[in-house]
Coordinates of C-alpha atoms and ligand atoms in Angstrom, one line a residue:
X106 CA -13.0 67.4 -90.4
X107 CA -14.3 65.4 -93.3
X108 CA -17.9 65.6 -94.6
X109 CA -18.0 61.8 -94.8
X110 CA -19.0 59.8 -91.7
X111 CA -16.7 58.8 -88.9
X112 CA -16.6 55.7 -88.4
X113 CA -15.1 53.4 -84.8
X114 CA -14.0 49.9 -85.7
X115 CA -14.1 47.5 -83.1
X116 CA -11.1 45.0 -83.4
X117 CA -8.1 44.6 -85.5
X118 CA -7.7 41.3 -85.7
X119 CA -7.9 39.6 -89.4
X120 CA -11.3 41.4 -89.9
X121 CA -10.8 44.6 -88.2
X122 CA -7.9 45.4 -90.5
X123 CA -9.3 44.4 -94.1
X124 CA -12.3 46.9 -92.9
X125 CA -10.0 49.3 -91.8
X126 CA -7.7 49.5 -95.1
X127 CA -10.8 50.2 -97.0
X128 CA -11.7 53.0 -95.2
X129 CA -8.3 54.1 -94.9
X130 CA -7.8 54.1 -98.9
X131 CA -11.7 55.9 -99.6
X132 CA -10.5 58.8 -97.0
X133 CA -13.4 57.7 -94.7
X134 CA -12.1 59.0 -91.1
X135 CA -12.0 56.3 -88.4
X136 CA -10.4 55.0 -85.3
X137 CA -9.6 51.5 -85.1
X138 CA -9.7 50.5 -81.3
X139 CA -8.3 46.9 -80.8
X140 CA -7.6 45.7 -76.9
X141 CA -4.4 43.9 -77.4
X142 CA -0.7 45.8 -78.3
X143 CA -0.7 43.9 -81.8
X144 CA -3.0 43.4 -85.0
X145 CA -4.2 39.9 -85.7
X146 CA -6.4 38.7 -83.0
X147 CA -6.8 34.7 -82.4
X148 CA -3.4 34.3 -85.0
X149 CA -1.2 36.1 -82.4
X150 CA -0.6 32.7 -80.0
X151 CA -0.7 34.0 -76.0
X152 CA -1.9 37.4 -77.6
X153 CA -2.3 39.9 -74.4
X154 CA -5.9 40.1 -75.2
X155 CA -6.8 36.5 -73.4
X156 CA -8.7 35.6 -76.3
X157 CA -6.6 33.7 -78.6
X158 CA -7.9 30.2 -79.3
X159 CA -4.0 29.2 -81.3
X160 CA -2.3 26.7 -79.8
X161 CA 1.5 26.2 -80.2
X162 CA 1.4 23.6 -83.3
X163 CA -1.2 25.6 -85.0
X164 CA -1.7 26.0 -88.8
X165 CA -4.3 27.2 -91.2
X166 CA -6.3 24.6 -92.7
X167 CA -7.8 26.7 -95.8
X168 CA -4.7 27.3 -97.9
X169 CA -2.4 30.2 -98.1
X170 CA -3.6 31.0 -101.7
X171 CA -7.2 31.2 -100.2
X172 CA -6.9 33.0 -97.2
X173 CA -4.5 35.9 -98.3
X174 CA -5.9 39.5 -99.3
X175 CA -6.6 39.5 -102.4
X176 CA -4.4 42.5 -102.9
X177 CA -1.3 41.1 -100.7
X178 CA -0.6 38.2 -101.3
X179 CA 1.5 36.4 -98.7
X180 CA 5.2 35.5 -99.3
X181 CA 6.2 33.0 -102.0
X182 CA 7.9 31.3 -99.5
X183 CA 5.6 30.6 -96.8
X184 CA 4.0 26.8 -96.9
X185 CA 0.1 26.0 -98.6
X186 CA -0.7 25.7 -94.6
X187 CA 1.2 28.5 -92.5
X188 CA 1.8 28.0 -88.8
X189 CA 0.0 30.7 -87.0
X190 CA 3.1 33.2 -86.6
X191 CA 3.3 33.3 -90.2
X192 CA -0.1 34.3 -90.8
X193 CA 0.3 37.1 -87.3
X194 CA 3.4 38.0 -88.9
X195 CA 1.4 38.5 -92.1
X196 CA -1.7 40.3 -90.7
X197 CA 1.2 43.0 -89.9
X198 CA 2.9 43.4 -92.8
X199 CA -0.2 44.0 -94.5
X200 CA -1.1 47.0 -91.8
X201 CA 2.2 48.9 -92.5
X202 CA 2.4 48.0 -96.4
X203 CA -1.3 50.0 -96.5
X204 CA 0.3 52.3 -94.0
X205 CA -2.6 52.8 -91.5
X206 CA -1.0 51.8 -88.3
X207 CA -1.6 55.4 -86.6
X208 CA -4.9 55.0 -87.0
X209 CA -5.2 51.8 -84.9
X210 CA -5.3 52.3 -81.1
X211 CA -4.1 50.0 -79.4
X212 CA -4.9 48.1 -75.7
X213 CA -7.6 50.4 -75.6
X214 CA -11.1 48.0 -75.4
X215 CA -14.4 49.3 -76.6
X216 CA -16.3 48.6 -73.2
X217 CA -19.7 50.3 -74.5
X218 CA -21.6 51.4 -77.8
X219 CA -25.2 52.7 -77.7
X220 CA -26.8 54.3 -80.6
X221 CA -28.6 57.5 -79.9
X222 CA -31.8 58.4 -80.7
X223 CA -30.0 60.9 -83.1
X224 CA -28.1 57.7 -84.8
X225 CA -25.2 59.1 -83.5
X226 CA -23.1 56.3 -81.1
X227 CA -21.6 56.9 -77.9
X228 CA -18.3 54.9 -77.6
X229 CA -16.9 54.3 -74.3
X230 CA -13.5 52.8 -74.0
X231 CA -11.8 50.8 -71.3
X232 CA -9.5 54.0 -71.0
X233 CA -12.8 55.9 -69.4
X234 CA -13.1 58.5 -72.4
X235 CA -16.0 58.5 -74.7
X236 CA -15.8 59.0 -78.0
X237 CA -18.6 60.0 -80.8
X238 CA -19.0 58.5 -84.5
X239 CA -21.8 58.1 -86.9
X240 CA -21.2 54.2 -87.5
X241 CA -19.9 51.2 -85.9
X242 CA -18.4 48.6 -87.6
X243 CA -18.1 45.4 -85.5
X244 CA -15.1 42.9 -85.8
X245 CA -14.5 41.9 -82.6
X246 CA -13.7 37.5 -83.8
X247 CA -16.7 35.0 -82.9
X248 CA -13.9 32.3 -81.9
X249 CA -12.9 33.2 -78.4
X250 CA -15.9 32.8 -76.1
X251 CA -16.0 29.4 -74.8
X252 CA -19.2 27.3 -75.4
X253 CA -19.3 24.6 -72.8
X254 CA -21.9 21.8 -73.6
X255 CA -25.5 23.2 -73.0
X256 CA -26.9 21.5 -70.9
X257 CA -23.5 19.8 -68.9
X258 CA -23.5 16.2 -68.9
X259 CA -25.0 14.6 -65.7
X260 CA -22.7 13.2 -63.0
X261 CA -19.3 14.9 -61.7
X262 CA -15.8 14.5 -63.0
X263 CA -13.0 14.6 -61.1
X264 CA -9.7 14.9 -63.5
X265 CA -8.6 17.7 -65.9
X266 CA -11.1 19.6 -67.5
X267 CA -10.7 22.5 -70.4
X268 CA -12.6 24.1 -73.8
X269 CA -10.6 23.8 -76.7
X270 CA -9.9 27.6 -76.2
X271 CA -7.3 27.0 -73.5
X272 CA -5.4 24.1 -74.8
X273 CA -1.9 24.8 -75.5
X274 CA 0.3 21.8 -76.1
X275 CA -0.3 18.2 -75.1
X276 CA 3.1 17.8 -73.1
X277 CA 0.7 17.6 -69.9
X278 CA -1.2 14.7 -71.7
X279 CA 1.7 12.2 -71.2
X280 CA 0.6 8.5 -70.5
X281 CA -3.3 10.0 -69.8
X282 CA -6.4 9.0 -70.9
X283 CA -7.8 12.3 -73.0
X284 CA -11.4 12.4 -74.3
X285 CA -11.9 14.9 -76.8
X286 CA -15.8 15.7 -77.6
X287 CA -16.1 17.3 -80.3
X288 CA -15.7 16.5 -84.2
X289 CA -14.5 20.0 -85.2
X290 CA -11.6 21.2 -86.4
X291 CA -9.9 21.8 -82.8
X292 CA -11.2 18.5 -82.1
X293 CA -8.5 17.1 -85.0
X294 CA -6.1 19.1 -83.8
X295 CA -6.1 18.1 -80.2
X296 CA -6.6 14.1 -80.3
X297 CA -4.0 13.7 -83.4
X298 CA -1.7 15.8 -80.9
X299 CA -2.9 13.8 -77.8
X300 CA -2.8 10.7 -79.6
X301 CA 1.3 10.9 -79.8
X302 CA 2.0 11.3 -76.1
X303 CA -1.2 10.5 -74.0
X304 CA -2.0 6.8 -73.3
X305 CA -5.2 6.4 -74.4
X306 CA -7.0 9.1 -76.5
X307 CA -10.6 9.0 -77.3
X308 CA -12.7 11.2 -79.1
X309 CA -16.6 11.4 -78.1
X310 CA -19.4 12.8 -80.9
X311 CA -22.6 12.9 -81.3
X312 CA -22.7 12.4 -84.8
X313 CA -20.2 11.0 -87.5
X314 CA -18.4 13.6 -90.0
X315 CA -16.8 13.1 -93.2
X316 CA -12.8 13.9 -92.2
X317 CA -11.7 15.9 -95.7
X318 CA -8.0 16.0 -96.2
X319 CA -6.2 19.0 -97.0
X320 CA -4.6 18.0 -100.3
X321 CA -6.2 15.6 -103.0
X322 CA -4.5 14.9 -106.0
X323 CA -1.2 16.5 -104.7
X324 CA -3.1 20.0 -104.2
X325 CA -4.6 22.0 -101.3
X326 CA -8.5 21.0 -101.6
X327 CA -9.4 24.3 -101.6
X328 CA -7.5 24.9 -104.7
X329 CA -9.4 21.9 -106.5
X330 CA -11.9 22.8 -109.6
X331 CA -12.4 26.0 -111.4
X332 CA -13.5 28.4 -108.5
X333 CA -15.0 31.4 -110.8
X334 CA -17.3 29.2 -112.0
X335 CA -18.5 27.9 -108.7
X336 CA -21.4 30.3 -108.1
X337 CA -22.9 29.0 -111.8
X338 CA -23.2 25.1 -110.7
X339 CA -26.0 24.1 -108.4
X340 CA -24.8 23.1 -104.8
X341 CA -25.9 19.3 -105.6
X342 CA -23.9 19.1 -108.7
X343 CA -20.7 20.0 -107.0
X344 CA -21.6 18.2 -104.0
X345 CA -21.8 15.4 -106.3
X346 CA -18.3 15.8 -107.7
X347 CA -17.1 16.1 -104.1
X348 CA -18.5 12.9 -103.3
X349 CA -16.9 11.1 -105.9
X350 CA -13.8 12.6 -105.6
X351 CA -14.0 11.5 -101.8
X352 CA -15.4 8.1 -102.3
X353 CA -11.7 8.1 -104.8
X354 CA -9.1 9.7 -102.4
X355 CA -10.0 8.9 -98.8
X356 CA -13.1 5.8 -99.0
X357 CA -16.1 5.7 -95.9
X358 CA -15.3 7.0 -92.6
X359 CA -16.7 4.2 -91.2
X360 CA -13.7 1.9 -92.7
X361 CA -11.7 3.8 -90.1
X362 CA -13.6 3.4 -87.3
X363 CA -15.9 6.5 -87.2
X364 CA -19.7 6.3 -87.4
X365 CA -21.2 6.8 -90.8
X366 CA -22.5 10.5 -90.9
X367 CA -26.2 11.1 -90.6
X368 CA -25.8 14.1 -93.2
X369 CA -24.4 14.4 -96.4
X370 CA -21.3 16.2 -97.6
X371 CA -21.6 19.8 -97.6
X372 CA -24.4 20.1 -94.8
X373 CA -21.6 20.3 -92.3
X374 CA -19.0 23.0 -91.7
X375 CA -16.0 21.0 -93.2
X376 CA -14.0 18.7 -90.6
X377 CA -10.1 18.9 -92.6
X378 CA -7.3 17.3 -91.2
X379 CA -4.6 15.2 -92.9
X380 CA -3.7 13.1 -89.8
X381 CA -6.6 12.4 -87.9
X382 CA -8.1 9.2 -90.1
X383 CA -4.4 8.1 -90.0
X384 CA -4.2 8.4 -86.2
X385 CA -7.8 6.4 -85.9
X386 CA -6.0 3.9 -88.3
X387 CA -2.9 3.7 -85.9
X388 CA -5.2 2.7 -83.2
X389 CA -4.0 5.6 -81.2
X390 CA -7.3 7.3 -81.4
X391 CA -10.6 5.6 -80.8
X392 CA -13.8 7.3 -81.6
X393 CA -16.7 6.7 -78.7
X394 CA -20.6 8.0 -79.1
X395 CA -21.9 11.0 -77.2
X396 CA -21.2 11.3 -73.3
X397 CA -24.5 9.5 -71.4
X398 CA -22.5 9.9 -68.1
X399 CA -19.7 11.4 -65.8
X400 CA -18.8 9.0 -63.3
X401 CA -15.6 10.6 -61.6
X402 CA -12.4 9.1 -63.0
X403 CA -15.1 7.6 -65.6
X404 CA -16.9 8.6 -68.5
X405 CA -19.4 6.4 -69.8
X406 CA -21.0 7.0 -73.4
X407 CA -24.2 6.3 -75.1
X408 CA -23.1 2.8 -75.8
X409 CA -23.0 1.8 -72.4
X410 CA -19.0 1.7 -72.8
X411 CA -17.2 3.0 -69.5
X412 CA -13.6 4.6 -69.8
X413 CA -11.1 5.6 -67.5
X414 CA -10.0 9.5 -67.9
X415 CA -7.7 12.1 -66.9
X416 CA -8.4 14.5 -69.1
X417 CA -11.4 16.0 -70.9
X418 CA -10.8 18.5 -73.5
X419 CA -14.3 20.3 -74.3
X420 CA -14.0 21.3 -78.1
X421 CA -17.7 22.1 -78.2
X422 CA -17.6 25.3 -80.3
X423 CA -17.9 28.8 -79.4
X424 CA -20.4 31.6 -78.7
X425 CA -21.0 34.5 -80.7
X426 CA -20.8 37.6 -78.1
X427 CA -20.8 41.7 -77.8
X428 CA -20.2 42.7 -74.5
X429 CA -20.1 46.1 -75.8
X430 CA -23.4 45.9 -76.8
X431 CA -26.9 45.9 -74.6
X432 CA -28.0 42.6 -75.0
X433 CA -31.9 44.1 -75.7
X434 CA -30.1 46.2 -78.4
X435 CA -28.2 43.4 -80.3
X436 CA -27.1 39.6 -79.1
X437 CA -27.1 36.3 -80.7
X438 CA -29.0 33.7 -78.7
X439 CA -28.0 30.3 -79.7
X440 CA -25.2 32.1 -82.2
X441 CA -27.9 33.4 -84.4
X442 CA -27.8 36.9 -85.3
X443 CA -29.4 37.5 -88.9
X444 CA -28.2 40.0 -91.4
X445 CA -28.7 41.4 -94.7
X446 CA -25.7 39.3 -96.3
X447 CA -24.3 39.0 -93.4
X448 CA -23.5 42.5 -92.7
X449 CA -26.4 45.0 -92.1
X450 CA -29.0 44.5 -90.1
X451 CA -32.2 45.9 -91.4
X452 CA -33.4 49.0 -89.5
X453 CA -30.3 49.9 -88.3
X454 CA -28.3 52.1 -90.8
X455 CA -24.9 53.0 -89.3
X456 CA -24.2 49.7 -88.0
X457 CA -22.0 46.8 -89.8
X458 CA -20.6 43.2 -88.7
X459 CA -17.1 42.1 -90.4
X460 CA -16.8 38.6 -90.6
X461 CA -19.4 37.6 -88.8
X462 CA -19.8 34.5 -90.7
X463 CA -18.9 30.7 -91.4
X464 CA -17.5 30.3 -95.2
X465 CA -16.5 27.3 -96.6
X466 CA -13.2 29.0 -97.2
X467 CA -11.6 31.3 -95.9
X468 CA -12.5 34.3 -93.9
X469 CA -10.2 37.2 -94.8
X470 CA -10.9 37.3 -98.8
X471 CA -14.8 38.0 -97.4
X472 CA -13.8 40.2 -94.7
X473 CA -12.0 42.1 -97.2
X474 CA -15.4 42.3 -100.0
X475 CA -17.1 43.7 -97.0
X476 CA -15.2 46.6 -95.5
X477 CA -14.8 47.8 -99.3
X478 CA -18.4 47.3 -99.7
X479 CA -19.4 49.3 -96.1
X480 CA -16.5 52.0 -97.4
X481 CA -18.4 52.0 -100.7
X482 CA -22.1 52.7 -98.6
X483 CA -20.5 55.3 -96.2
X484 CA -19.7 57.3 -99.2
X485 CA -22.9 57.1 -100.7
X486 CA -21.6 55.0 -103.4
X487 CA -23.5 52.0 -102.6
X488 CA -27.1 52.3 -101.2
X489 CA -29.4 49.4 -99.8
X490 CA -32.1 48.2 -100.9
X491 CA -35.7 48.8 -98.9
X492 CA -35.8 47.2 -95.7
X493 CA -38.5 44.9 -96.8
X494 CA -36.6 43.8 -99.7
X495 CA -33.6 43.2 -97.4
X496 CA -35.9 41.2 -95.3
X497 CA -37.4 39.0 -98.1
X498 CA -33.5 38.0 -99.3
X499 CA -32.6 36.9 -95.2
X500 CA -35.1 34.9 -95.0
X501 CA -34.8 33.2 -98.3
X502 CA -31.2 32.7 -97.5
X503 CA -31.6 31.3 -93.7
X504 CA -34.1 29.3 -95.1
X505 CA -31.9 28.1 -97.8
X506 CA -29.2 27.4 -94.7
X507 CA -30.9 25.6 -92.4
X508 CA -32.1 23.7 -94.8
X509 CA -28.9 22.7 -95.9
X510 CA -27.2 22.1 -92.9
X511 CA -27.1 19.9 -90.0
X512 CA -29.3 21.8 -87.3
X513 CA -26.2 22.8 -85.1
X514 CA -25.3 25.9 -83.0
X515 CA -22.1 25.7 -85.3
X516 CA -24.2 26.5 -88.9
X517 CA -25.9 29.8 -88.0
X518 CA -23.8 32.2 -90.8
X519 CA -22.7 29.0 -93.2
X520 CA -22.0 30.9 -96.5
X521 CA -20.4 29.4 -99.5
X522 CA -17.0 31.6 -100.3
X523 CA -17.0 31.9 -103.9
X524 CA -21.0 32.3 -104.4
X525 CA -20.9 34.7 -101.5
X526 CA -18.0 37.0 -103.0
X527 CA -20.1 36.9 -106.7
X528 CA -23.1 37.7 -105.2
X529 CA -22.1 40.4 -103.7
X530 CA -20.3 41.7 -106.6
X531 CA -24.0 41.8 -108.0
X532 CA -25.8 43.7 -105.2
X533 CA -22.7 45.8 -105.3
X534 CA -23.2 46.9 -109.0
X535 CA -27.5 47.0 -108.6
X536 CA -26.4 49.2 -105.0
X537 CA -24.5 51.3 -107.0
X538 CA -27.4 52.2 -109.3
X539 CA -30.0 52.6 -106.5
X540 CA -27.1 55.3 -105.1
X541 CA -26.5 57.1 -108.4
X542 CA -30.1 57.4 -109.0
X543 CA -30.4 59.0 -105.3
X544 CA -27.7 61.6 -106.9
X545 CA -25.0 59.5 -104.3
X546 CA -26.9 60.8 -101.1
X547 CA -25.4 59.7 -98.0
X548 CA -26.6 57.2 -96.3
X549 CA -25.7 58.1 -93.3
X550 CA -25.6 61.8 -92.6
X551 CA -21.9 62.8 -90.7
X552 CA -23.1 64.5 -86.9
X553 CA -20.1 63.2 -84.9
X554 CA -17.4 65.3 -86.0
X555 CA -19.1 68.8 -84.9
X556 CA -20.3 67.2 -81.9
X557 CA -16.7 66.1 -81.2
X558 CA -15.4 69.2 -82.4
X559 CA -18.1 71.0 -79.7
X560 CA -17.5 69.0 -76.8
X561 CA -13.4 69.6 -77.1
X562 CA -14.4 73.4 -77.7
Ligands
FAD72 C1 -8.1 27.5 -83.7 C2 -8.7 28.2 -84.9 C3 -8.2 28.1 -86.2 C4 -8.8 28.8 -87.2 N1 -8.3 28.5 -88.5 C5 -8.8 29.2 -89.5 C6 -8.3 29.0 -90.9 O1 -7.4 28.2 -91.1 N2 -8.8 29.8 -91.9 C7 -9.8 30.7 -91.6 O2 -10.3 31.4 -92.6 N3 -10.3 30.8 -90.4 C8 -9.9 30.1 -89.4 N4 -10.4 30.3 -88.1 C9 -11.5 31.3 -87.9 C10 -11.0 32.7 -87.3 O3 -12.1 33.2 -86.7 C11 -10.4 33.6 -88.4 O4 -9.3 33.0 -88.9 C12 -10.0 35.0 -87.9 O5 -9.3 34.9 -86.7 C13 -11.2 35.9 -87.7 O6 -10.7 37.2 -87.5 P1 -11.5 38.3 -86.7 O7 -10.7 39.5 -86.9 O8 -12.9 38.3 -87.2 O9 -11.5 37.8 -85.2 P2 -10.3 37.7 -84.2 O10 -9.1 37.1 -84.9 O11 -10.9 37.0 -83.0 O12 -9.9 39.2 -83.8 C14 -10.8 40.0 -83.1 C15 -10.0 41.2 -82.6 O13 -10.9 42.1 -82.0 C16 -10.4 42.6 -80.8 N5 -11.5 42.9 -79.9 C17 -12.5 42.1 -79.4 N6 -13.3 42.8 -78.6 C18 -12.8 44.1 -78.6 C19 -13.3 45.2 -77.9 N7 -14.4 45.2 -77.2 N8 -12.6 46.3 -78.1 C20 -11.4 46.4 -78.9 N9 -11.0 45.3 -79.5 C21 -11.7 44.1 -79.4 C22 -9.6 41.4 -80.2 O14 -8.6 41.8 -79.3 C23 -9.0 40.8 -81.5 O15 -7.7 41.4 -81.9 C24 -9.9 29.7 -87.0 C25 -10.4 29.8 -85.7 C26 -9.8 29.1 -84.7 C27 -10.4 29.3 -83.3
NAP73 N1 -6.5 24.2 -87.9 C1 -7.4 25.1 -88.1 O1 -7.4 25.9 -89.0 C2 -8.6 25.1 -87.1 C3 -8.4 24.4 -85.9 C4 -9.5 24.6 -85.0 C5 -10.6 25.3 -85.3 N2 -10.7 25.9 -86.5 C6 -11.9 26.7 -86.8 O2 -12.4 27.3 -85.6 C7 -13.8 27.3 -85.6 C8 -14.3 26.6 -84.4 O3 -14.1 25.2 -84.5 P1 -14.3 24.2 -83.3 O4 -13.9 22.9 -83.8 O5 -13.7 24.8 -82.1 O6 -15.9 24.3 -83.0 P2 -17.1 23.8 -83.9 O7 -16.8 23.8 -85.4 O8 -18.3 24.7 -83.5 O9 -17.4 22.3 -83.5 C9 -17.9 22.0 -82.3 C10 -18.1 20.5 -82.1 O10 -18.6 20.2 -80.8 C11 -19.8 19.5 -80.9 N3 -20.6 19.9 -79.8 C12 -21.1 21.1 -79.4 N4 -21.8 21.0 -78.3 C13 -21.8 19.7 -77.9 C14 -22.4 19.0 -76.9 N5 -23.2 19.6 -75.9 N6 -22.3 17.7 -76.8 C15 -21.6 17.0 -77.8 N7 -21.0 17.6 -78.8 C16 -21.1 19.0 -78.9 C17 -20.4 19.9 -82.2 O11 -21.3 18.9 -82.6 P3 -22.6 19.2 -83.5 O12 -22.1 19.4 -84.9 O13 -23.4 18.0 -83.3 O14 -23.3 20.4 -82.9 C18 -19.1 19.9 -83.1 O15 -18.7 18.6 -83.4 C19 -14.2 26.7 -87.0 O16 -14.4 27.7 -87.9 C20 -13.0 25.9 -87.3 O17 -12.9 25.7 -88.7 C21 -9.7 25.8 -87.4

């Protein structure tokens, strides 16, 4: 028994295990429940969980030197885009090199989490035991739940239809029609890989996107420009420079065939593939406005065009879920959940969300800044600023957002990934003040262990 809080993670996927090394190296006492029988979530392809969105061919699209911990890096001989069981094969390497395997249990679900009136939670698992901790920290992925198109498109269709989730490999797209809706990422993905075996291949949007290649100048994008000294230059200034650069190395969309965007760059979550403006220029993919109509082996679009198709592939997005979770206590209608940085939510003091965000970047560098900085809090290190004051900084920043950003379910948590990781740098040294000046209270007060310790007694 500790006198620090205990702490149940829910997931051990990318997320779940950056949180859970930090707690692991501050002493913080946790489990770490995760349903599948390996680490890594939607990077293990056909992982038992159900709830991998990898298809066979997959490969990162924010570059190795990005995405790795910034502590671990991955191997010097892996590519600047690693297929998918690389990075799985990564995720576990960097569980045993930490050494905190035994403290992840595994194919055992968290099925339900209720906060007491006490603050202490009540953790039921798909096992049928219930466990008791003093905080929750949520990383349970945001890219596995299906979002079909709200409302469905009128009429009936009577070929193939599937989300983006369930596609595998396009060897049962030979000599079809496929329509891909979407102008996402999987949507790249799945029409360049449709577009070399299927007949036709079209891909439906509602509006245009600018298609940003993954290496300019003969180096991964993401690698481009001086990234320490992103957070100092106004978003319009480097938009600027991105704009030019663009305008230099890949030209208007709309010389490929795809509809000029109704936004600007940067007000979109970035659209990268390096094959999919080639494909359009192949004529092997042709892009088609929104769906108006399904007419059976039809689809007709907003045009008035009417195409023959076998196959629809629905890469509409996702929904942001927690079925562990009483949807009165904590949901995200329409993908919106808002926190304090993306992290706390106000009120609520034993509660954190890993991950749960967009970056222009990559994910894993931020999931990594926040489990060190909810380790930091749990050990009274770190301590929040008022509630209203957290308030006041959401709203500025959602504000900020969706004023940015094309209004979309898909640009709920959009957050910048070098301005997000320097910020919080910043509210990590003010934090620490506010806690020193508290004489490094806790936060939140450890309960769980004696109750634990009483129940088994
Ligand atoms: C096709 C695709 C490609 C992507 N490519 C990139 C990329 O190149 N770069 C990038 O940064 N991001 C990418 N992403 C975003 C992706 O979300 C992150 O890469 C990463 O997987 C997020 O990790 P996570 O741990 O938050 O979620 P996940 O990887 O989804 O892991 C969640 C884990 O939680 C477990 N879990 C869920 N619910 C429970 C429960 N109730 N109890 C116990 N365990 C539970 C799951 O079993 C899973 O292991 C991509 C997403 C998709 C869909
Ligand atoms: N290779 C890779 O690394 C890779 C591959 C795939 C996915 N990913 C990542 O996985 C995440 C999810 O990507 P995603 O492409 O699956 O989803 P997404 O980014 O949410 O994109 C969904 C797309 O579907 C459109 N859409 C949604 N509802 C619609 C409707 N009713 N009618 C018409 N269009 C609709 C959206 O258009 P609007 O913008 O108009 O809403 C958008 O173009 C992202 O983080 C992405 O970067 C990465």
């Amino acid at each position: 028994m500790t006198n620090l809080p205990s702490v149940c993670v829910i997931g051990a996927g990318s997320s779940g295990i950056a949180a859970a090394k930090a707690l692991h190296e501050r002493g913080i006492p946790f489990d770490c429940y995760e349903k599948s029988d390996r680490v890594g979530g939607n990077w293990v392809f056909a992982n038992k969980n159900g709830m991998s969105s990898a298809y066979r061919s997959l490969h990162i699209n924010t570059s190795r030197e990005r995405m790795e911990y910034s502590d671990y890096p991955m191997p010097p001989s892996y590519p600047d885009f690693p297929h998918h069981s690389q990075i799985a094969t990564y995720f576990d390497a960097y569980v045993d090199h930490f050494g905190f395997r035994d403290k992840i249990v595994f194919e055992t679900g968290v099925k339900h989490a209720r906060r007491g009136e006490d603050g202490v939670w009540t953790v039921e698992l798909d096992t049928g035991e219930t466990r008791r901790y003093d905080a929750v920290l949520v990383a349970n992925g945001h890219h596995w739940n299906p979002r079909w198109p709200e409302p469905a498109f009128p009429g009936r269709f009577d070929g193939v239809e599937m989300h983006s989730h369930h596609y595998i490999e396009n060897t049962d797209f030979r000599d079809k029609n496929v329509l891909v809706v979407g102008i996402g990422n999987s949507a790249m993905d799945i029409a360049v890989e449709s577009s070399f075996v299927a007949r036709k291949t079209f891909i439906s949007s509602r509006r245009g996107a600018y298609i940003l290649p993954k290496y300019m100048f003969g180096r991964p994008l993401d690698q481009i420009g001086v990234n320490s000294l992103t957070p100092h230059l106004p978003f319009a200034f480097r938009r600027m420079i991105l704009m030019a650069m663009y305008r230099i190395g890949v030209g208007k969309v709309q010389d490929y065939g795809l509809p000029e965007p109704d936004h600007k760059l940067g007000e979109a979550h970035p659209t990268i593939s390096a094959d999919f403006l080639n494909r359009i220029a192949h004529g092997e993919v042709t892009w088609k406005p929104n769906v108006a109509e399904l007419q059976g082996d039809r689809v007709k679009f907003e045009d008035g065009s009417v195409e023959p198709v076998d196959v629809i592939v629905w890469c509409t997005g996702y929904r942001v879920t927690f079925p562990f979770f009483e949807e009165t206590f904590i949901s995200a209608p329409d993908n919106d959940l808002p926190l304090y940085r993306r992290v706390f939510k106000p009120g609520i003091d034993n509660l954190a969300f890993i991950a749960l965000l967009q970056p222009l970047g990559a994910t894993m560098p931020l999931a990594e800044a926040q489990g060190r900085w909810v380790a930091a809090y749990l050990r009274g290190e770190y301590h929040l600023p008022p509630q209203a004051q957290m308030e006041a900084y959401m709203r500025r920043e959602r504000e900020r957002m969706f004023k940015r950003y094309v209004a979309s379910k898909r640009h709920t948590m959009q957050v910048d990934f070098d301005n997000y990781l320097y910020e919080l740098g910043k509210e990590r040294g003010a934090g620490a003040a506010r806690a020193r000046a508290a004489g490094f209270r806790l936060p939140v007060t450890p309960r769980a262990q004696r109750l634990e310790a009483a129940a088994a007694a």
